Coordinates of C-alpha atoms in Angstrom, one line a residue:
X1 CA 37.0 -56.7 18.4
X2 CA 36.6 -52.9 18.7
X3 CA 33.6 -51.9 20.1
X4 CA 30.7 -50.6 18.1
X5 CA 28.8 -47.7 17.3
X6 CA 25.6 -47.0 18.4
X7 CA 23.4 -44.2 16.6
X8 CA 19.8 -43.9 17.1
X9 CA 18.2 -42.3 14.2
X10 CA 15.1 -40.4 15.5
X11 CA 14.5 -38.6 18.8
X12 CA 11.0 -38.4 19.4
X13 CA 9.2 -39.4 22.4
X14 CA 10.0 -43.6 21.9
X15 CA 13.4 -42.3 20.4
X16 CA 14.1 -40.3 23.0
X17 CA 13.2 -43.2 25.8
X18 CA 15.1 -46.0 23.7
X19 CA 18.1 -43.6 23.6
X20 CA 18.2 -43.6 27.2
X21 CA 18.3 -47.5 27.7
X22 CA 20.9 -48.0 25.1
X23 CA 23.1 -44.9 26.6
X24 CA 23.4 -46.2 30.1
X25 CA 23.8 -50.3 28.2
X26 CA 26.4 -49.2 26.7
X27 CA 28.0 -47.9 29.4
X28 CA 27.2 -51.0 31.6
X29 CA 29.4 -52.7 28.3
X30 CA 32.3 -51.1 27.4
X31 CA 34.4 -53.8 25.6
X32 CA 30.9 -54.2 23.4
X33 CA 29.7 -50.9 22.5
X34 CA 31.6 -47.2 22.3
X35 CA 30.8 -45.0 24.7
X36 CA 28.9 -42.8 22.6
X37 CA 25.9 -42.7 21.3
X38 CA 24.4 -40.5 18.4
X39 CA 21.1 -39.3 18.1
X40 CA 20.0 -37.7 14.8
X41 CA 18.1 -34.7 15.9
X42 CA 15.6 -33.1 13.3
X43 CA 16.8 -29.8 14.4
X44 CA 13.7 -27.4 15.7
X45 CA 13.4 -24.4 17.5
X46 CA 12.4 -24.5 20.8
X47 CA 11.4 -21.6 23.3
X48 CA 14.1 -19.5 21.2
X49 CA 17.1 -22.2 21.4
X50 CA 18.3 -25.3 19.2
X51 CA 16.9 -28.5 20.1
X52 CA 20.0 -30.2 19.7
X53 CA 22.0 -27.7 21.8
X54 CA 18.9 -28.0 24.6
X55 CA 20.2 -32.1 24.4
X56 CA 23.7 -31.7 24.7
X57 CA 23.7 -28.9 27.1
X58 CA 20.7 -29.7 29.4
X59 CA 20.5 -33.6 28.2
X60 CA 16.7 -33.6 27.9
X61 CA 14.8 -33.5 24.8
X62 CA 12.4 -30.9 25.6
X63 CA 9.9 -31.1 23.5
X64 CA 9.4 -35.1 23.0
X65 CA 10.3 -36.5 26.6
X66 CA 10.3 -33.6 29.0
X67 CA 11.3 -34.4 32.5
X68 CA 13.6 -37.4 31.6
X69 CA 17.2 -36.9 31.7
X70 CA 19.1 -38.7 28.7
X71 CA 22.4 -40.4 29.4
X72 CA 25.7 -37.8 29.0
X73 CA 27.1 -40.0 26.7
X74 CA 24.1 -39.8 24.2
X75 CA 25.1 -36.9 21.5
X76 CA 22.3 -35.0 19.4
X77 CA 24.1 -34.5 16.2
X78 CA 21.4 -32.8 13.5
X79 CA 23.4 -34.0 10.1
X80 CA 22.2 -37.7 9.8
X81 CA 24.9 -38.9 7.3
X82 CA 27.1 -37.4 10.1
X83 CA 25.8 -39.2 12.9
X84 CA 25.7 -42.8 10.8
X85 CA 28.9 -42.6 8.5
X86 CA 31.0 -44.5 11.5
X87 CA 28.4 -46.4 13.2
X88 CA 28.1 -50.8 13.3
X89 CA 24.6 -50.3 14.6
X90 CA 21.6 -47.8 13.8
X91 CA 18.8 -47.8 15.7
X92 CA 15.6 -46.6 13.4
X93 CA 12.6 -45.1 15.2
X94 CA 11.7 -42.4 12.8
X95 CA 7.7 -42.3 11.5
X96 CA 7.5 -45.1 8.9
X97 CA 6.6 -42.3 6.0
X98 CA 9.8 -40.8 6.2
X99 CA 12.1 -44.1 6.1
X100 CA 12.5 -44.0 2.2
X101 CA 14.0 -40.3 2.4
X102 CA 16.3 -40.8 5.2
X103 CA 17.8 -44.2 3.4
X104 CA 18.3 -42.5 0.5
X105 CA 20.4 -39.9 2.3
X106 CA 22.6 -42.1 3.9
X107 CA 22.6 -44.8 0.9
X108 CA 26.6 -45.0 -0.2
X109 CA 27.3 -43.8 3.5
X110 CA 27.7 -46.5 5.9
X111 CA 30.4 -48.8 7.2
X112 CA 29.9 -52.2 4.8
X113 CA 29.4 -54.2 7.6
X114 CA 26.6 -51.8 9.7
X115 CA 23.6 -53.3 10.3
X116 CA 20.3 -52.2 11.5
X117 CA 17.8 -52.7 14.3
X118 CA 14.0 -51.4 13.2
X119 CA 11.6 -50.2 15.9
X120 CA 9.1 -48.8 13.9
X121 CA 5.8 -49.7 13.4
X122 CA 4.5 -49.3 10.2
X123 CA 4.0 -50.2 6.4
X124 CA 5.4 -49.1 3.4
X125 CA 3.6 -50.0 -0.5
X126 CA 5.2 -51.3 -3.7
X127 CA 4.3 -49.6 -6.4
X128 CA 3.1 -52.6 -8.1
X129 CA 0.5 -53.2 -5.1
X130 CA 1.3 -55.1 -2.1
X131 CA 3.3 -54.1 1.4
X132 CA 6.5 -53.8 1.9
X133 CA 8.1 -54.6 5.1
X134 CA 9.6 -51.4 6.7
X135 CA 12.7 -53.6 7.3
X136 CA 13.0 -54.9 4.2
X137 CA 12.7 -51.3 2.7
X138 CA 15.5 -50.6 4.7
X139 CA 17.3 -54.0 3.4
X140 CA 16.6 -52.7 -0.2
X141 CA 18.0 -49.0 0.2
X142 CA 20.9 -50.0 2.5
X143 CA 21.9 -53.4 1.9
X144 CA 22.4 -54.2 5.6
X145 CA 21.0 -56.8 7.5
X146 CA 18.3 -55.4 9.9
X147 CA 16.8 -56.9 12.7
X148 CA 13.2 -55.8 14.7
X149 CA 12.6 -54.7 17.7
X150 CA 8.5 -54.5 18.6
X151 CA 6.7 -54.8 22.2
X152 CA 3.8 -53.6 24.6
X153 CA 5.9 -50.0 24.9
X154 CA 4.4 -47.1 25.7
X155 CA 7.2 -44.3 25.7
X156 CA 6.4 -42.4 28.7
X157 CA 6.3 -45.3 30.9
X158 CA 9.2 -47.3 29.3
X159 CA 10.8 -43.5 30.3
X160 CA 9.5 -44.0 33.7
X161 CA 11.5 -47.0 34.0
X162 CA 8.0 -48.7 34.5
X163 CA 8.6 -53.0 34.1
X164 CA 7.5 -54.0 30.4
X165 CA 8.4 -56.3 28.2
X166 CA 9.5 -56.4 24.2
X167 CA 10.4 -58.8 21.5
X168 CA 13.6 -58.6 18.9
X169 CA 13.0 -60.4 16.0
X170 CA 15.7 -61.4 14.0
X171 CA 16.9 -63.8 10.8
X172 CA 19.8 -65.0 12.5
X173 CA 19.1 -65.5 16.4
X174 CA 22.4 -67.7 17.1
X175 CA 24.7 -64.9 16.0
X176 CA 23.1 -61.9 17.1
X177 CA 20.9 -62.4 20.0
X178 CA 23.6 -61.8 22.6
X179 CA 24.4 -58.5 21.3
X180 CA 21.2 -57.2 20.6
X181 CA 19.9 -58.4 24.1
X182 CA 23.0 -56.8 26.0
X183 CA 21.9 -53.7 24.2
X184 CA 18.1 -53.2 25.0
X185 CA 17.6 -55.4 27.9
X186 CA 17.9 -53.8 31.4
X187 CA 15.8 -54.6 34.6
X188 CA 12.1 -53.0 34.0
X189 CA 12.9 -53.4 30.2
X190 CA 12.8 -57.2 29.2
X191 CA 13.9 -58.8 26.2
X192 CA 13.0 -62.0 24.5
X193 CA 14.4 -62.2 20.7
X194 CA 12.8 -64.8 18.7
X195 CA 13.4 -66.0 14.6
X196 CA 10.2 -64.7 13.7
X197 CA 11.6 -61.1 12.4
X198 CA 8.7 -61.0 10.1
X199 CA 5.5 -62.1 12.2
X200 CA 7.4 -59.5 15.0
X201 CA 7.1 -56.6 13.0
X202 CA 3.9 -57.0 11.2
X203 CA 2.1 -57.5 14.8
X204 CA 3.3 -53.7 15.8
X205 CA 2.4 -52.6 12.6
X206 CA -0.9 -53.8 12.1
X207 CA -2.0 -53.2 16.1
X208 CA -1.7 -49.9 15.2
X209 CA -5.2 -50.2 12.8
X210 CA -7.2 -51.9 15.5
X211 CA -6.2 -49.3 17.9
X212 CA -8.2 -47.0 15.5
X213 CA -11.1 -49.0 15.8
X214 CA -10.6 -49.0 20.0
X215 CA -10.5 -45.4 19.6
X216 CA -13.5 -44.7 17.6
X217 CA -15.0 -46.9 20.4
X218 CA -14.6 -44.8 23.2
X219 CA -15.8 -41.7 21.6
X220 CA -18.7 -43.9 20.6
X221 CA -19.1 -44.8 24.1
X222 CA -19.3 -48.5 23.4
X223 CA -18.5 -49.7 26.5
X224 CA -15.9 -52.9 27.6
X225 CA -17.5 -55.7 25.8
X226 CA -17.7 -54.0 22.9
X227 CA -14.2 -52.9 22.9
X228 CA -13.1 -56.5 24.0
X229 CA -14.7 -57.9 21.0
X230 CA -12.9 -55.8 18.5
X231 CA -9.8 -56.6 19.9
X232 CA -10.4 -60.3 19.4
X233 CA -11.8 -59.7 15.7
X234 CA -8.8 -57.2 15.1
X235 CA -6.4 -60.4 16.8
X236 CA -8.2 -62.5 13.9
X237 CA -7.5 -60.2 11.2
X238 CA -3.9 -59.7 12.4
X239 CA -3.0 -63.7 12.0
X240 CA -5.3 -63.6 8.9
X241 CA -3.4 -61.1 7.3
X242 CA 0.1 -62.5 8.2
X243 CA -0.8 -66.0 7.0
X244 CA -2.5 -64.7 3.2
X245 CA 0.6 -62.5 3.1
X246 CA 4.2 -63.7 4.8
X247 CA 3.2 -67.0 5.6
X248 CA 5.4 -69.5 8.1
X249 CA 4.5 -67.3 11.6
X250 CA 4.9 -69.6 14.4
X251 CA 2.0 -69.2 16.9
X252 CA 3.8 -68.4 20.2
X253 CA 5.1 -65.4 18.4
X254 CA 1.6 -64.4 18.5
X255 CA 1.8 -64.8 22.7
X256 CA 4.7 -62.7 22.7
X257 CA 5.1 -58.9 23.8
X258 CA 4.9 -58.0 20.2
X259 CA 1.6 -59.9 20.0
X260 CA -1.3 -59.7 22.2
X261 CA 0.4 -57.6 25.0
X262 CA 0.9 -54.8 22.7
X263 CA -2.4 -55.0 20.8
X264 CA -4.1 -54.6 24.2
X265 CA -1.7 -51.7 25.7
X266 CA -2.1 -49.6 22.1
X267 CA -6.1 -50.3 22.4
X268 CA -6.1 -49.0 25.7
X269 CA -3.5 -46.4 25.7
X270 CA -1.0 -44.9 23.0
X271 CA -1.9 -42.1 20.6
X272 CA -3.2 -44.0 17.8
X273 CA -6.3 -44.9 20.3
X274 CA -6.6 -41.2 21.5
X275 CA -6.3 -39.4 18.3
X276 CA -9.2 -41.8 17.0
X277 CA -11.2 -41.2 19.9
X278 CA -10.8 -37.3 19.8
X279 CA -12.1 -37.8 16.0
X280 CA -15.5 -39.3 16.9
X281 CA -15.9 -36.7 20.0
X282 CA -14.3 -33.7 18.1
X283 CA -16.0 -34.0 14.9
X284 CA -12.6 -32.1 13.2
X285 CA -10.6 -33.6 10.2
X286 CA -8.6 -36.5 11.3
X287 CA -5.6 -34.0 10.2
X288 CA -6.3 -31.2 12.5
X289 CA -6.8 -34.0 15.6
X290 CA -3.3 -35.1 15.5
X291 CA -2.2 -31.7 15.1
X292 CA -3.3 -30.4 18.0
X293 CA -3.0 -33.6 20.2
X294 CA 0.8 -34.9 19.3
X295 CA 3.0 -32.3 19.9
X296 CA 4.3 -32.2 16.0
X297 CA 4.2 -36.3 15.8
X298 CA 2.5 -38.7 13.9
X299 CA 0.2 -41.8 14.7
X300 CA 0.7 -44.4 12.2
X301 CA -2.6 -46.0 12.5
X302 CA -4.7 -44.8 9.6
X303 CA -1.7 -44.5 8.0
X304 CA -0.9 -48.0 8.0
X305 CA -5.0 -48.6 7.6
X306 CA -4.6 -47.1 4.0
X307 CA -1.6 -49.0 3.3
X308 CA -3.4 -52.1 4.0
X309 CA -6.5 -51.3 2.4
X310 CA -4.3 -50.5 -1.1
X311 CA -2.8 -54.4 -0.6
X312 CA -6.5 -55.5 -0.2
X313 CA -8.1 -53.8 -2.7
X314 CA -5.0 -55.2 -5.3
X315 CA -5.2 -59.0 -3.7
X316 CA -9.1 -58.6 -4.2
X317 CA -9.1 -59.2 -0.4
X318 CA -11.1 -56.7 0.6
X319 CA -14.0 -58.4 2.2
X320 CA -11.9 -60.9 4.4
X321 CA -10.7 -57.8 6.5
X322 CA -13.9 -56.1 7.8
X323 CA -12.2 -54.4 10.6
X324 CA -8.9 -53.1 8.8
X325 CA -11.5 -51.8 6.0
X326 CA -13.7 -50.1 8.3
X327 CA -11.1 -48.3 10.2
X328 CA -9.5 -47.0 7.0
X329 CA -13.0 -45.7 5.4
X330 CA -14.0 -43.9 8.4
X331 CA -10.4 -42.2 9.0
X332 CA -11.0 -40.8 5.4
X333 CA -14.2 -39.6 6.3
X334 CA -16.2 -42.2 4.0
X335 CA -18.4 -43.8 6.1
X336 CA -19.0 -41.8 9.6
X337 CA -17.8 -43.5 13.2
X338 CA -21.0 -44.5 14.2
X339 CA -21.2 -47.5 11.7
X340 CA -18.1 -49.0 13.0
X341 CA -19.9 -52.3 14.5
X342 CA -22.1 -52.3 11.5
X343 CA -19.4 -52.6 9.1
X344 CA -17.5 -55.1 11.3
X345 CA -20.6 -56.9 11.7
X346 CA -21.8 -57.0 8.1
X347 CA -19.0 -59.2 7.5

């Protein structure tokens, strides 16, 4: 078999610090993978020069993961039909908001065997109520099979090389597990890939809302125990929601990296938590926060709280989620940070 083509569609910070494992993997397997490896760039201007030609020159994305040299054989290209047409795998880890646009572009474009690896964490809405899977969003638009990819992974220290863990969930764990392990897995980054595809991703999606609630924590000044017990409530609502909504979860999914491990890094770190807590110590829109504090990126958080809240308020669910509905009315300013444990507790 020839070997295949990698593209990694995004290049932000986790982008940017995948694109660096899977550049030096597949060199490590040249009868598996080609030797090179797209990036889709959303071209910007930085200090006077192309972002893209900063990669390819000086191979190091600047502005997203300064100080870490990317692999020579990973390309920036800034067209993204370009950098997918020829590709067996794409890599997504793009903001969750933008998945429906970039589909659509490359929708009619793509080899009819490609298939997809998801690393995004994050919901999407139907329009006749409910979530939607990211994954199966892409599914819909693209018509390829896509696998997930969803762990305790910070970027800057998976970019450090720093030993962590992730899970790959997948549908079909007999035929693609090899492959997808030989991609991703290296030394400090370990892999475990699991038939669970579904309970995988909506663990790193739904972390993300508790994280919130960490975050308006701290800039409460709550203290550890408090903290500790949202986590566990948030755990609860996280297995909660997965059973009203894609039953058949298997429990030790819940133990894996996806699960607890990265619901307790995100609450204590990532920029979901620190954009929350800035919030409650700022007092400045939620908006302007993540302006100023993410460099141009998003946090998915209250994002995904809204989401969530939508699929509530249609499955007249609302008051089984105390937590996700809490975090969602104080991110739009409803109800004010310091009723966080009032709200959680009323319930």
């Amino acid at each position: 078999m020839a070997p295949k083509k990698v593209t990694i569609v995004g290049s932000g910070n986790w982008g940017s610090a995948i694109a660096r494992i899977v550049g030096q993997n597949a060199q490590q397997y040249p009868n598996l993978f080609d030797q090179t490896v797209n990036m889709w760039v959303f071209e910007e201007i930085v200090d006077g020069q192309k972002l893209s030609e900063i990669i390819n020159t000086q191979h190091e994305n600047v502005k997203y993961l300064p100080g870490k040299k990317l692999p020579e054989n990973v390309v920036a290209v800034t067209d993204v039909v370009d950098s997918c047409k020829n590709s067996d795998i794409l890599v997504f880890v793009i903001p969750h908001q933008f998945v429906p646009k970039v589909c659509n572009q490359l929708k009619g474009n793509l080899k009819s065997d490609a298939m997809a690896i998801s690393l995004i964490k994050g919901l999407s809405v139907n329009p006749n109520g409910g979530i939607k899977l990211i994954s199966e969003e892409i599914h819909e638009i693209l018509n390829i099979e896509v696998s997930v990819l969803m762990g305790a992974n910070l970027a800057h220290e998976v970019a450090d090389e720093k030993f962590c863990e992730a899970t790959i969930g997948t549908l079909d764990k007999k035929k693609d597990a090899e492959m997808w392990f030989k991609l991703f897995n290296t030394e400090n980054f370990r892999i475990n890939v699991v038939e669970d595809a579904n309970t995988v991703e909506l663990c790193g999606a739904l972390k993300n809302v508790v994280a919130c609630a960490a975050g308006f924590a701290d800039g409460l000044k709550l203290g550890d125990n408090t903290k500790a017990a949202l986590i566990r409530i948030g755990l609860m609502e996280i297995i909660k929601f997965i059973e009203n909504f894609y039953p058949g979860a298997r429990l030790e999914t819940f133990l894996e990296s996806c699960g607890v491990a990265d619901l307790v890094t995100t609450c204590y770190g990532g920029r979901n938590r620190k954009i929350c807590e800035a919030y409650v110590t700022s007092k400045k829109p939620l908006s302007e926060v993540e302006k100023e504090l993410l460099n141009g990126q998003s946090a998915q958080g209250p994002l995904t709280a809204e989401e969530i809240y939508a699929t509530l308020q249609s499955k007249n669910s609302v008051e089984k989620f105390p937590l996700f509905v809490a975090v969602h009315r104080i991110c739009k300013g409803e109800v004010p940070a310091d009723r966080l444990i009032e709200c959680v507790r009323a319930n």
